[in-house]
Amino acid sequence: MTEYLTIAEAGRALRAGETTSRALVEAAQAAADAWEPDLGVFLARFDETALAAADAEDADLAAGIDKGPLHGIPLGIKDILATEEGAATAQSLILDPAWIEAGLDAPVVARLRQAGGVVVGKTTTCEYAIGFPDPEKPFPIPRNPWDLATWPGGSSSGTGGGLPAGLFLGGLGTDTGGSVRMPAAYCGITGLKATFGRVPKSGCVPLGYTLDGIGPMARSAEDCALMLSVMAGPDPDDPMSSLLPVEDYAALLGGDLTGVRIGVDDLIRHSPQVDDAWPALFADAIEVLRAAGATIVDVELTLFDELSTAQAMIMACEAAAYHMPDLQTRWGDYGAGARYFIGSGTTYSAPDYVQAQRVRRVGQKKLAALMTDLDLIVTPTSTMPAPLVADLDPVRPMDSLSGLHTFYWNPVGNPTLSVPVGFNGGGLPMGIQISGHPFADAEVLRAGHIYQQHTDFHLRRPVRTTATAGV
Amino acid sequence: MSQTPDSEAIVSALLTMAGLSIFDDEKAALVGGFAANRAAVDALYKVPEVRYEVPALTWSSVV
C-alpha cells in the first residue's frame, strides 16, 4: 500500500519530488499482490500499461507539464465502463459485441486519463451492475477488506473494496440505486452520486437509463471533488448530460458550516434492522456537523416508500427492456442475482412504469419544497453494516440489505455523498448520506470535507487477514 | 388492481408473455413476493398530487 492515503496527499508529494507516479503505481500493485485474489477487486489488471503510463506522467511532470491534481494518480475503473486497455465485460457471460469491440475509453475515463490519471485495472461489479455475486459463475467474489467474510457492497464492489486496501487512490463507480454509496458505506470510504446528468454516462453499459450515474469513489470528499471537476460536463452521446457549467469543486471546499441549514432524517421508521451501534454513530456525526457551525433541523422525507418503489420498478423495467432478447434465450448464463432482478421487470405493466415516472415528478417537487429553507439533508446510507457474503440470497436481496436507504435519492436526482462515520461493534464501517439541491454538488462535497476535517474514519486502514475461502 | 387472487397464475402469465423460462425457486420467489410488490405499486396510483403530473421522461424532435 502506498504511504499516501489520498489523491490530494499523493499529489502534493509528487509535486514536492517526494514520490513518483511509478512509485505510486508500484505500491498499488504491491498492495494488489498482497490482497488478491482473496479481495476480489480486479477483473483485469493492467500492470504493464499502468507502469508505462506512470513513466510518461513522471516525464511530463519533470518537463514542467502539470496536468492537474490527478496527474500520475493510480485509478481503478469499474468494469462496466469502456477503457482502451480492455473491453467492458459487465462481469457477465452475456457478452455484448458492441462493448467487446469498442476498445475505446468512455468519455469519463478519457477525461481522467487526459488529466494524468493512470488506469491500473478494471474492478469487479455485480453483473450488469445489479444483483449479488454468483459463485457458480467464473468471476471473483468481491470481499470487504474490513472482514473478508463480508461483502463490500455493490454494485461498485471492486472499487469499494480496493480503496481502503490501497489498490488505487481513486476509482469509478456507477449508481442507479446506491451502487456507489452502498460500497462506500460498507468499506469506510467516500463516494458521490453526483446530480443526475452532471457526469455523462456514455460509454457505460446501461442498467436504468433514467437513473444511472457515474460517480467518483475515494477515501475523502476532497478527492471526490478533485475527480468530479475532471469527470463532469456534457457529452454529445449522452443527451441527459447537463450543459450547466462545471465548477472547480475542490476550490469550493473551504470554510465552515456557519449559516448552513441541514435537515436530518434518521429514517428509523423505514429501517427494519438497525445495528446496535448505529444510533450513537449517527448522533455523533450530526454533532460534528453542528459543532462545525451548521444549524440542524429535524425533517421527514415524504413519499420515501413510494420513491423507493419507483426506483426499483424503473430500474427493473429499463434493464429488462435492454436485456430481453438475452433473457429469453440465455437465462442460465446470467448470474442468479442479476437475472432474477432484471427478469422481475417483466412483472410490471407499461402503465406502472409511466406512473412511477410521474411519481418521480411529485417527489422532486415535494423534496424541493422541503428544502426551500434547507441547504442539505442528512440521512443514513445504511443502518446496518456490510452483510456476510454467505447470507446474500439472490432471490431475496432485501433480506440482507434491509438497512439500506440509498434508493430514494436516484429518482429525485439530487447529489448525495456517502461519508464514513465510524465502526460498529464488529469493526465494520458505517456511513451517512449528505444530499443537496440539484447541481449543488459543491455544497455536498464541502460539507463532507468539513466533516472529515474533524474526523479520521475515512483514513483508517484495514488489516490484511487470512483468506476465508468457502465462507 | 390490488386484487391478486392467484399470484402464481398472474406471474406465470406475465413470464410466458415475456417469453421467459426461469428456474422453479426463482418463480416461487416472484410469486411469493408478488402481492406485496403489487400493493407497493398500487400505492403509486394513490399519490394525490400525481393526477396532473407528466412523466419524468424527456423527448426532443431533434436527433
Short mmCIF file of C-alpha atoms in Angstrom, two decimals:
data_model
loop_
_atom_site.label_atom_id
_atom_site.label_comp_id
_atom_site.label_asym_id
_atom_site.label_seq_id
_atom_site.Cartn_x
_atom_site.Cartn_y
_atom_site.Cartn_z
CA MET A 1 0.00 0.00 0.00
CA THR A 2 1.23 3.46 -0.84
CA GLU A 3 2.15 5.54 2.18
CA TYR A 4 -0.11 8.22 0.75
CA LEU A 5 -3.76 7.64 1.57
CA THR A 6 -5.42 10.28 -0.55
CA ILE A 7 -5.15 11.73 -4.03
CA ALA A 8 -4.58 15.18 -2.57
CA GLU A 9 -1.74 13.97 -0.35
CA ALA A 10 -0.09 11.96 -3.13
CA GLY A 11 -0.40 14.91 -5.50
CA ARG A 12 1.40 17.20 -3.08
CA ALA A 13 4.16 14.60 -2.66
CA LEU A 14 4.51 14.24 -6.43
CA ARG A 15 4.99 17.95 -6.89
CA ALA A 16 7.39 18.15 -3.97
CA GLY A 17 9.52 15.48 -5.58
CA GLU A 18 8.94 13.12 -2.67
CA THR A 19 7.48 10.37 -4.84
CA THR A 20 6.78 9.48 -8.44
CA SER A 21 3.82 8.15 -10.32
CA ARG A 22 5.78 4.94 -10.88
CA ALA A 23 6.29 4.59 -7.12
CA LEU A 24 2.59 5.14 -6.50
CA VAL A 25 1.62 2.57 -9.12
CA GLU A 26 4.18 0.05 -7.88
CA ALA A 27 2.89 0.45 -4.33
CA ALA A 28 -0.66 -0.07 -5.56
CA GLN A 29 0.43 -3.18 -7.45
CA ALA A 30 2.21 -4.50 -4.35
CA ALA A 31 -0.98 -4.00 -2.37
CA ALA A 32 -2.90 -5.85 -5.04
CA ASP A 33 -0.40 -8.71 -4.87
CA ALA A 34 -0.86 -8.83 -1.10
CA TRP A 35 -4.67 -8.78 -1.08
CA GLU A 36 -5.64 -10.54 -4.26
CA PRO A 37 -7.22 -12.87 -5.13
CA ASP A 38 -8.95 -13.01 -1.73
CA LEU A 39 -10.34 -9.49 -2.01
CA GLY A 40 -11.82 -9.99 -5.46
CA VAL A 41 -11.17 -6.42 -6.58
CA PHE A 42 -9.86 -6.87 -10.10
CA LEU A 43 -11.35 -8.47 -13.17
CA ALA A 44 -8.31 -7.31 -15.10
CA ARG A 45 -5.02 -5.73 -14.04
CA PHE A 46 -3.10 -3.57 -16.46
CA ASP A 47 0.29 -3.77 -14.74
CA GLU A 48 2.49 -3.15 -17.75
CA THR A 49 0.46 -0.40 -19.37
CA ALA A 50 -0.02 1.27 -15.98
CA LEU A 51 3.72 1.40 -15.36
CA ALA A 52 4.33 2.73 -18.85
CA ALA A 53 1.66 5.39 -18.31
CA ALA A 54 3.15 6.27 -14.94
CA ASP A 55 6.58 6.74 -16.51
CA ALA A 56 5.07 9.01 -19.13
CA GLU A 57 3.31 11.06 -16.47
CA ASP A 58 6.55 11.31 -14.49
CA ALA A 59 8.36 12.50 -17.60
CA ASP A 60 5.70 15.13 -18.25
CA LEU A 61 5.86 16.41 -14.71
CA ALA A 62 9.65 16.57 -14.87
CA ALA A 63 9.32 18.58 -18.07
CA GLY A 64 7.05 21.06 -16.35
CA ILE A 65 3.82 19.72 -17.81
CA ASP A 66 1.42 19.51 -14.88
CA LYS A 67 -1.98 18.13 -15.87
CA GLY A 68 -3.56 18.87 -12.52
CA PRO A 69 -4.43 17.08 -9.28
CA LEU A 70 -4.94 13.66 -10.89
CA HIS A 71 -1.56 13.70 -12.63
CA GLY A 72 0.15 10.38 -12.01
CA ILE A 73 -2.56 9.04 -9.70
CA PRO A 74 -3.46 5.30 -9.89
CA LEU A 75 -7.15 4.77 -10.57
CA GLY A 76 -9.45 1.74 -10.70
CA ILE A 77 -12.31 1.62 -13.21
CA LYS A 78 -15.50 -0.37 -12.63
CA ASP A 79 -15.77 -2.93 -15.39
CA ILE A 80 -18.98 -1.54 -16.73
CA LEU A 81 -17.15 1.32 -18.39
CA ALA A 82 -15.21 1.10 -21.61
CA THR A 83 -11.45 1.55 -21.44
CA GLU A 84 -8.89 1.31 -24.20
CA GLU A 85 -6.94 -1.45 -22.42
CA GLY A 86 -9.75 -3.95 -22.40
CA ALA A 87 -13.39 -4.45 -23.14
CA ALA A 88 -16.09 -3.76 -20.60
CA THR A 89 -17.49 -7.15 -19.65
CA ALA A 90 -20.06 -6.01 -17.09
CA GLN A 91 -18.83 -9.14 -15.28
CA SER A 92 -21.15 -11.22 -17.39
CA LEU A 93 -21.09 -14.20 -19.71
CA ILE A 94 -23.66 -12.34 -21.78
CA LEU A 95 -21.12 -10.53 -23.85
CA ASP A 96 -22.44 -7.69 -25.93
CA PRO A 97 -20.32 -7.38 -29.08
CA ALA A 98 -20.86 -3.66 -29.16
CA TRP A 99 -18.91 -3.39 -25.94
CA ILE A 100 -16.33 -6.08 -26.65
CA GLU A 101 -15.22 -4.41 -29.84
CA ALA A 102 -15.22 -0.91 -28.50
CA GLY A 103 -11.65 -0.74 -27.18
CA LEU A 104 -12.06 2.96 -26.57
CA ASP A 105 -12.28 4.96 -23.38
CA ALA A 106 -15.68 6.04 -22.16
CA PRO A 107 -15.67 9.85 -22.15
CA VAL A 108 -15.33 9.98 -18.38
CA VAL A 109 -12.36 7.59 -18.49
CA ALA A 110 -10.78 9.60 -21.28
CA ARG A 111 -11.14 12.75 -19.20
CA LEU A 112 -9.45 11.14 -16.22
CA ARG A 113 -6.65 9.89 -18.43
CA GLN A 114 -6.19 13.29 -20.08
CA ALA A 115 -5.89 14.72 -16.60
CA GLY A 116 -2.96 12.42 -15.96
CA GLY A 117 -4.77 9.57 -14.22
CA VAL A 118 -3.20 6.13 -14.54
CA VAL A 119 -5.65 3.26 -15.06
CA VAL A 120 -4.37 0.26 -13.09
CA GLY A 121 -7.23 -2.15 -13.79
CA LYS A 122 -10.90 -2.94 -14.22
CA THR A 123 -12.73 -3.61 -10.98
CA THR A 124 -15.42 -6.10 -10.13
CA THR A 125 -19.08 -5.25 -10.33
CA CYS A 126 -22.32 -7.04 -9.75
CA GLU A 127 -23.27 -8.44 -13.14
CA TYR A 128 -24.57 -5.56 -15.23
CA ALA A 129 -24.48 -3.53 -12.00
CA ILE A 130 -27.28 -5.45 -10.31
CA GLY A 131 -27.73 -8.48 -8.07
CA PHE A 132 -25.21 -10.37 -5.99
CA PRO A 133 -22.02 -12.29 -6.86
CA ASP A 134 -22.77 -15.80 -8.12
CA PRO A 135 -20.22 -18.44 -7.06
CA GLU A 136 -21.30 -20.65 -9.96
CA LYS A 137 -20.03 -18.14 -12.49
CA PRO A 138 -16.33 -17.74 -13.38
CA PHE A 139 -15.79 -14.37 -11.74
CA PRO A 140 -14.16 -13.27 -8.49
CA ILE A 141 -16.32 -12.97 -5.39
CA PRO A 142 -15.67 -9.45 -4.04
CA ARG A 143 -14.99 -9.30 -0.32
CA ASN A 144 -14.71 -6.50 2.20
CA PRO A 145 -11.18 -5.70 3.42
CA TRP A 146 -12.52 -4.92 6.90
CA ASP A 147 -13.71 -8.52 7.23
CA LEU A 148 -13.21 -10.92 4.37
CA ALA A 149 -16.31 -12.86 5.37
CA THR A 150 -18.41 -9.81 4.47
CA TRP A 151 -19.42 -8.25 1.19
CA PRO A 152 -18.08 -4.85 0.11
CA GLY A 153 -21.48 -3.88 -1.23
CA GLY A 154 -22.46 -3.37 -4.80
CA SER A 155 -22.60 -2.91 -7.47
CA SER A 156 -19.31 -0.96 -7.46
CA SER A 157 -17.82 -3.74 -5.35
CA GLY A 158 -14.21 -3.82 -6.52
CA THR A 159 -13.73 -0.07 -6.43
CA GLY A 160 -15.20 0.00 -2.93
CA GLY A 161 -13.06 -2.82 -1.58
CA GLY A 162 -9.88 -1.79 -3.33
CA LEU A 163 -9.67 1.74 -2.00
CA PRO A 164 -9.22 1.10 1.74
CA ALA A 165 -6.77 -1.69 0.90
CA GLY A 166 -4.67 0.70 -1.18
CA LEU A 167 -5.04 -0.95 -4.59
CA PHE A 168 -5.58 2.53 -6.09
CA LEU A 169 -6.17 6.03 -4.76
CA GLY A 170 -9.37 6.80 -6.62
CA GLY A 171 -11.87 4.94 -8.70
CA LEU A 172 -15.10 4.99 -10.63
CA GLY A 173 -18.41 3.52 -9.65
CA THR A 174 -21.89 3.79 -11.04
CA ASP A 175 -25.02 4.47 -9.03
CA THR A 176 -28.55 3.58 -10.13
CA GLY A 177 -29.97 2.83 -6.70
CA GLY A 178 -26.98 3.18 -4.40
CA SER A 179 -24.15 1.33 -6.13
CA VAL A 180 -21.58 4.00 -5.26
CA ARG A 181 -22.91 4.85 -1.81
CA MET A 182 -23.52 1.33 -0.51
CA PRO A 183 -19.93 0.13 -1.04
CA ALA A 184 -18.67 3.48 0.20
CA ALA A 185 -20.51 2.98 3.49
CA TYR A 186 -19.68 -0.71 3.82
CA CYS A 187 -15.98 -0.13 3.07
CA GLY A 188 -15.39 3.07 5.04
CA ILE A 189 -14.65 5.35 2.10
CA THR A 190 -16.33 8.31 0.41
CA GLY A 191 -18.50 8.08 -2.69
CA LEU A 192 -20.57 10.58 -4.62
CA LYS A 193 -23.75 10.06 -6.57
CA ALA A 194 -23.50 13.29 -8.47
CA THR A 195 -26.58 15.17 -9.61
CA PHE A 196 -28.23 13.17 -12.40
CA GLY A 197 -26.73 14.41 -15.65
CA ARG A 198 -23.70 16.05 -14.06
CA VAL A 199 -21.40 13.30 -15.36
CA PRO A 200 -22.06 11.86 -18.83
CA LYS A 201 -22.78 8.15 -18.85
CA SER A 202 -21.90 7.48 -22.45
CA GLY A 203 -19.55 4.53 -22.71
CA CYS A 204 -21.16 2.92 -19.67
CA VAL A 205 -23.20 -0.27 -20.02
CA PRO A 206 -26.74 0.78 -19.10
CA LEU A 207 -28.80 -0.51 -16.20
CA GLY A 208 -31.57 2.05 -15.76
CA TYR A 209 -31.34 4.73 -18.41
CA THR A 210 -33.18 7.41 -16.46
CA LEU A 211 -31.41 6.70 -13.18
CA ASP A 212 -27.81 5.76 -13.99
CA GLY A 213 -24.91 7.94 -12.97
CA ILE A 214 -21.13 7.57 -12.85
CA GLY A 215 -19.59 8.73 -9.60
CA PRO A 216 -16.17 9.23 -8.04
CA MET A 217 -15.07 7.00 -5.17
CA ALA A 218 -12.06 7.77 -2.98
CA ARG A 219 -11.06 7.98 0.64
CA SER A 220 -12.04 11.62 1.07
CA ALA A 221 -14.61 14.13 -0.09
CA GLU A 222 -11.73 16.31 -1.25
CA ASP A 223 -10.55 13.54 -3.56
CA CYS A 224 -14.07 13.07 -4.90
CA ALA A 225 -14.16 16.81 -5.59
CA LEU A 226 -10.87 16.63 -7.48
CA MET A 227 -12.21 13.78 -9.60
CA LEU A 228 -15.63 15.32 -10.23
CA SER A 229 -14.13 18.50 -11.64
CA VAL A 230 -12.49 16.35 -14.31
CA MET A 231 -15.40 13.96 -14.88
CA ALA A 232 -18.28 16.43 -15.11
CA GLY A 233 -19.56 18.19 -18.19
CA PRO A 234 -21.72 17.32 -21.17
CA ASP A 235 -21.04 14.71 -23.80
CA PRO A 236 -22.94 14.59 -27.09
CA ASP A 237 -23.54 10.84 -26.78
CA ASP A 238 -25.47 11.31 -23.53
CA PRO A 239 -28.48 13.53 -24.19
CA MET A 240 -29.22 13.51 -20.45
CA SER A 241 -25.88 15.10 -19.60
CA SER A 242 -26.18 18.67 -18.39
CA LEU A 243 -24.90 21.77 -20.15
CA LEU A 244 -24.54 23.66 -16.87
CA PRO A 245 -21.00 24.92 -16.23
CA VAL A 246 -18.64 22.66 -14.30
CA GLU A 247 -17.26 24.11 -11.10
CA ASP A 248 -13.85 23.74 -9.52
CA TYR A 249 -15.28 21.64 -6.73
CA ALA A 250 -12.06 21.34 -4.74
CA ALA A 251 -11.64 25.11 -4.71
CA LEU A 252 -15.03 25.43 -3.02
CA LEU A 253 -14.30 23.15 -0.06
CA GLY A 254 -13.13 25.72 2.45
CA GLY A 255 -14.69 27.47 5.42
CA ASP A 256 -17.05 26.03 7.96
CA LEU A 257 -20.76 25.31 8.08
CA THR A 258 -21.85 28.59 9.65
CA GLY A 259 -25.13 29.62 8.08
CA VAL A 260 -25.71 26.18 6.56
CA ARG A 261 -29.08 24.67 7.44
CA ILE A 262 -29.10 20.88 7.49
CA GLY A 263 -32.27 18.82 7.68
CA VAL A 264 -31.80 15.50 9.43
CA ASP A 265 -33.98 12.42 8.97
CA ASP A 266 -32.79 9.28 10.76
CA LEU A 267 -35.22 7.13 8.71
CA ILE A 268 -35.59 4.75 11.64
CA ARG A 269 -39.28 4.42 10.74
CA HIS A 270 -38.16 2.87 7.46
CA SER A 271 -35.47 0.63 8.98
CA PRO A 272 -36.46 -2.98 9.67
CA GLN A 273 -32.97 -3.57 11.05
CA VAL A 274 -30.71 -1.19 12.96
CA ASP A 275 -27.23 -2.08 14.18
CA ASP A 276 -26.77 -1.55 17.92
CA ALA A 277 -24.00 0.96 17.30
CA TRP A 278 -25.84 2.96 14.66
CA PRO A 279 -27.93 5.41 16.71
CA ALA A 280 -24.86 6.69 18.54
CA LEU A 281 -22.76 6.87 15.37
CA PHE A 282 -25.47 8.85 13.62
CA ALA A 283 -25.96 11.19 16.57
CA ASP A 284 -22.22 11.78 16.87
CA ALA A 285 -21.98 12.62 13.17
CA ILE A 286 -24.76 15.17 13.48
CA GLU A 287 -23.00 16.74 16.45
CA VAL A 288 -19.80 17.10 14.41
CA LEU A 289 -21.76 18.98 11.75
CA ARG A 290 -23.44 21.14 14.40
CA ALA A 291 -20.08 21.90 16.03
CA ALA A 292 -18.76 22.94 12.60
CA GLY A 293 -21.41 25.67 12.55
CA ALA A 294 -24.43 24.04 10.90
CA THR A 295 -27.96 24.64 12.06
CA ILE A 296 -29.63 21.25 12.49
CA VAL A 297 -33.33 20.86 11.75
CA ASP A 298 -35.33 17.65 12.11
CA VAL A 299 -37.19 16.83 8.90
CA GLU A 300 -39.17 13.95 7.48
CA LEU A 301 -38.73 12.90 3.87
CA THR A 302 -42.10 12.30 2.28
CA LEU A 303 -43.01 9.66 -0.29
CA PHE A 304 -39.98 7.72 0.87
CA ASP A 305 -41.55 4.31 0.27
CA GLU A 306 -43.18 5.40 -2.97
CA LEU A 307 -39.96 6.75 -4.44
CA SER A 308 -38.06 3.65 -3.33
CA THR A 309 -40.69 1.54 -5.11
CA ALA A 310 -40.46 3.77 -8.16
CA GLN A 311 -36.67 3.43 -8.22
CA ALA A 312 -36.78 -0.37 -8.13
CA MET A 313 -39.51 -0.59 -10.76
CA ILE A 314 -37.95 1.89 -13.19
CA MET A 315 -34.57 0.20 -12.88
CA ALA A 316 -36.05 -3.27 -13.41
CA CYS A 317 -38.21 -2.24 -16.37
CA GLU A 318 -35.46 -0.32 -18.15
CA ALA A 319 -32.99 -3.15 -17.57
CA ALA A 320 -35.48 -5.76 -18.76
CA ALA A 321 -36.00 -3.84 -21.99
CA TYR A 322 -32.26 -3.74 -22.64
CA HIS A 323 -31.75 -7.43 -21.83
CA MET A 324 -34.94 -9.03 -23.13
CA PRO A 325 -33.54 -10.99 -26.09
CA ASP A 326 -30.79 -12.49 -23.93
CA LEU A 327 -33.15 -13.14 -21.02
CA GLN A 328 -35.31 -15.16 -23.38
CA THR A 329 -32.52 -17.27 -24.81
CA ARG A 330 -29.68 -17.30 -22.27
CA TRP A 331 -31.38 -17.10 -18.87
CA GLY A 332 -28.98 -19.56 -17.25
CA ASP A 333 -25.90 -17.72 -18.49
CA TYR A 334 -26.81 -14.74 -16.32
CA GLY A 335 -25.85 -14.87 -12.66
CA ALA A 336 -28.66 -15.76 -10.30
CA GLY A 337 -28.98 -12.31 -8.76
CA ALA A 338 -28.85 -10.34 -11.99
CA ARG A 339 -31.33 -12.49 -13.88
CA TYR A 340 -33.79 -12.53 -11.01
CA PHE A 341 -33.82 -8.80 -10.60
CA ILE A 342 -33.79 -7.90 -14.28
CA GLY A 343 -36.39 -10.56 -15.04
CA SER A 344 -38.66 -9.09 -12.37
CA GLY A 345 -39.09 -6.11 -14.67
CA THR A 346 -41.48 -8.22 -16.73
CA THR A 347 -43.96 -8.39 -13.84
CA TYR A 348 -44.82 -4.69 -14.12
CA SER A 349 -47.15 -3.16 -16.67
CA ALA A 350 -46.42 -0.26 -19.00
CA PRO A 351 -48.83 1.99 -17.07
CA ASP A 352 -46.97 1.05 -13.86
CA TYR A 353 -43.72 2.27 -15.40
CA VAL A 354 -45.22 5.54 -16.56
CA GLN A 355 -46.88 6.04 -13.19
CA ALA A 356 -43.53 5.59 -11.46
CA GLN A 357 -42.07 8.26 -13.73
CA ARG A 358 -44.95 10.58 -12.82
CA VAL A 359 -44.43 9.97 -9.11
CA ARG A 360 -40.81 11.00 -9.61
CA ARG A 361 -42.01 14.46 -10.59
CA VAL A 362 -44.13 14.69 -7.47
CA GLY A 363 -41.23 13.50 -5.37
CA GLN A 364 -38.91 16.10 -6.89
CA LYS A 365 -41.37 18.88 -6.14
CA LYS A 366 -42.05 17.74 -2.60
CA LEU A 367 -38.33 17.48 -1.88
CA ALA A 368 -37.73 20.92 -3.38
CA ALA A 369 -40.46 22.31 -1.14
CA LEU A 370 -38.97 20.62 1.91
CA MET A 371 -35.57 22.09 1.04
CA THR A 372 -36.83 25.61 0.48
CA ASP A 373 -35.05 26.82 3.59
CA LEU A 374 -32.54 23.99 3.84
CA ASP A 375 -29.14 23.65 2.20
CA LEU A 376 -28.57 19.96 2.87
CA ILE A 377 -30.29 16.84 4.16
CA VAL A 378 -28.50 14.10 6.12
CA THR A 379 -29.78 10.52 6.25
CA PRO A 380 -28.21 7.13 6.95
CA THR A 381 -26.61 5.41 4.00
CA SER A 382 -27.47 2.20 5.79
CA THR A 383 -28.48 1.47 9.35
CA MET A 384 -26.74 -1.89 9.01
CA PRO A 385 -23.11 -2.67 8.10
CA ALA A 386 -21.89 -4.99 5.37
CA PRO A 387 -23.69 -8.35 5.31
CA LEU A 388 -21.93 -11.69 5.24
CA VAL A 389 -21.21 -13.00 1.76
CA ALA A 390 -22.75 -16.27 2.87
CA ASP A 391 -26.02 -14.51 3.68
CA LEU A 392 -26.57 -12.99 0.24
CA ASP A 393 -29.69 -14.56 -1.26
CA PRO A 394 -30.13 -13.74 -4.94
CA VAL A 395 -33.92 -14.14 -4.89
CA ARG A 396 -34.42 -12.35 -1.57
CA PRO A 397 -31.97 -9.46 -1.91
CA MET A 398 -33.58 -7.17 0.62
CA ASP A 399 -33.20 -9.73 3.40
CA SER A 400 -29.55 -8.72 3.67
CA LEU A 401 -30.00 -5.08 2.61
CA SER A 402 -32.88 -4.08 4.85
CA GLY A 403 -30.95 -1.20 6.40
CA LEU A 404 -30.10 0.37 3.05
CA HIS A 405 -31.50 3.86 2.40
CA THR A 406 -29.95 4.87 -0.90
CA PHE A 407 -32.83 4.24 -3.34
CA TYR A 408 -34.82 7.43 -2.65
CA TRP A 409 -32.10 9.74 -3.98
CA ASN A 410 -31.89 8.31 -7.50
CA PRO A 411 -35.40 9.09 -8.73
CA VAL A 412 -35.19 12.63 -7.38
CA GLY A 413 -31.73 13.09 -8.88
CA ASN A 414 -30.16 15.21 -6.14
CA PRO A 415 -26.43 14.95 -5.41
CA THR A 416 -25.71 12.63 -2.49
CA LEU A 417 -22.39 11.88 -0.83
CA SER A 418 -21.73 8.94 1.48
CA VAL A 419 -19.07 9.54 4.11
CA PRO A 420 -17.88 7.12 6.82
CA VAL A 421 -18.89 7.99 10.38
CA GLY A 422 -17.36 5.20 12.42
CA PHE A 423 -17.40 1.48 13.07
CA ASN A 424 -19.86 -0.90 14.66
CA GLY A 425 -19.02 -3.33 17.45
CA GLY A 426 -17.67 -5.81 14.93
CA GLY A 427 -15.27 -3.32 13.40
CA LEU A 428 -17.31 -2.75 10.25
CA PRO A 429 -17.60 0.78 8.81
CA MET A 430 -20.90 2.65 8.56
CA GLY A 431 -21.82 5.85 6.78
CA ILE A 432 -24.20 8.76 6.34
CA GLN A 433 -25.54 10.43 3.21
CA ILE A 434 -25.27 14.18 2.69
CA SER A 435 -27.67 15.37 0.00
CA GLY A 436 -28.09 18.78 -1.58
CA HIS A 437 -30.09 20.74 -4.09
CA PRO A 438 -29.80 19.69 -7.74
CA PHE A 439 -26.38 20.69 -9.08
CA ALA A 440 -25.25 21.81 -5.63
CA ASP A 441 -22.65 19.06 -5.75
CA ALA A 442 -20.09 21.55 -4.48
CA GLU A 443 -22.05 22.20 -1.30
CA VAL A 444 -22.46 18.48 -0.64
CA LEU A 445 -18.75 17.86 -1.11
CA ARG A 446 -17.90 20.86 1.05
CA ALA A 447 -19.98 19.57 3.94
CA GLY A 448 -18.36 16.15 3.61
CA HIS A 449 -14.91 17.72 3.54
CA ILE A 450 -15.58 19.85 6.60
CA TYR A 451 -16.90 16.77 8.43
CA GLN A 452 -13.70 14.95 7.51
CA GLN A 453 -11.58 17.81 8.84
CA HIS A 454 -12.93 16.87 12.26
CA THR A 455 -12.84 13.07 11.93
CA ASP A 456 -10.44 10.45 10.60
CA PHE A 457 -12.71 7.50 9.85
CA HIS A 458 -12.02 7.89 6.14
CA LEU A 459 -8.29 7.47 6.71
CA ARG A 460 -8.36 4.19 8.66
CA ARG A 461 -6.63 1.18 7.14
CA PRO A 462 -7.94 -2.39 7.31
CA VAL A 463 -5.53 -5.11 8.44
CA ARG A 464 -4.83 -7.88 5.97
CA THR A 465 -6.21 -11.12 7.36
CA THR A 466 -6.22 -14.64 6.06
CA ALA A 467 -8.50 -15.71 3.30
CA THR A 468 -11.93 -17.07 4.00
CA ALA A 469 -12.25 -19.39 1.08
CA GLY A 470 -15.56 -21.14 1.14
CA VAL A 471 -17.18 -18.70 3.55
CA MET B 1 -55.94 -3.59 -9.24
CA SER B 2 -54.93 -4.72 -5.78
CA GLN B 3 -56.93 -7.91 -6.21
CA THR B 4 -54.42 -10.71 -6.70
CA PRO B 5 -56.43 -13.88 -6.21
CA ASP B 6 -53.88 -16.08 -7.87
CA SER B 7 -50.38 -14.69 -7.86
CA GLU B 8 -48.99 -17.83 -9.40
CA ALA B 9 -51.34 -17.62 -12.38
CA ILE B 10 -50.57 -13.95 -12.89
CA VAL B 11 -46.80 -14.33 -12.62
CA SER B 12 -46.88 -17.38 -14.89
CA ALA B 13 -48.84 -15.45 -17.49
CA LEU B 14 -46.52 -12.45 -17.34
CA LEU B 15 -43.42 -14.60 -17.68
CA THR B 16 -44.98 -16.52 -20.55
CA MET B 17 -45.92 -13.29 -22.28
CA ALA B 18 -42.31 -12.11 -21.89
CA GLY B 19 -41.01 -15.38 -23.24
CA LEU B 20 -39.01 -16.17 -20.11
CA SER B 21 -38.35 -19.65 -18.78
CA ILE B 22 -36.98 -19.26 -15.26
CA PHE B 23 -35.98 -21.71 -12.55
CA ASP B 24 -38.51 -23.00 -10.05
CA ASP B 25 -37.00 -21.32 -6.99
CA GLU B 26 -36.92 -18.01 -8.83
CA LYS B 27 -40.53 -18.32 -9.89
CA ALA B 28 -41.52 -19.25 -6.36
CA ALA B 29 -39.82 -16.13 -5.04
CA LEU B 30 -41.54 -13.92 -7.61
CA VAL B 31 -44.89 -15.47 -6.80
CA GLY B 32 -44.31 -15.21 -3.07
CA GLY B 33 -43.46 -11.53 -3.26
CA PHE B 34 -45.99 -10.57 -5.91
CA ALA B 35 -48.89 -9.48 -3.69
CA ALA B 36 -46.73 -7.22 -1.53
CA ASN B 37 -44.96 -5.84 -4.56
CA ARG B 38 -48.29 -5.22 -6.26
CA ALA B 39 -49.54 -3.35 -3.22
CA ALA B 40 -46.46 -1.10 -3.30
CA VAL B 41 -47.05 -0.40 -7.00
CA ASP B 42 -50.74 0.28 -6.41
CA ALA B 43 -49.73 2.90 -3.84
CA LEU B 44 -48.16 4.91 -6.66
CA TYR B 45 -51.61 5.43 -8.15
CA LYS B 46 -52.83 6.84 -4.85
CA VAL B 47 -50.36 9.70 -4.58
CA PRO B 48 -52.80 12.65 -4.70
CA GLU B 49 -50.52 15.16 -6.40
CA VAL B 50 -49.78 12.87 -9.33
CA ARG B 51 -53.15 13.42 -11.02
CA TYR B 52 -51.96 16.08 -13.48
CA GLU B 53 -48.27 15.27 -13.45
CA VAL B 54 -46.29 14.36 -16.56
CA PRO B 55 -43.78 11.51 -16.50
CA ALA B 56 -40.13 12.30 -15.85
CA LEU B 57 -39.15 11.40 -19.38
CA THR B 58 -37.82 13.85 -21.93
CA TRP B 59 -38.13 13.85 -25.65
CA SER B 60 -36.80 16.04 -28.40
CA SER B 61 -37.72 16.01 -32.04
CA VAL B 62 -34.13 16.89 -32.83
CA VAL B 63 -31.70 13.95 -33.01
#
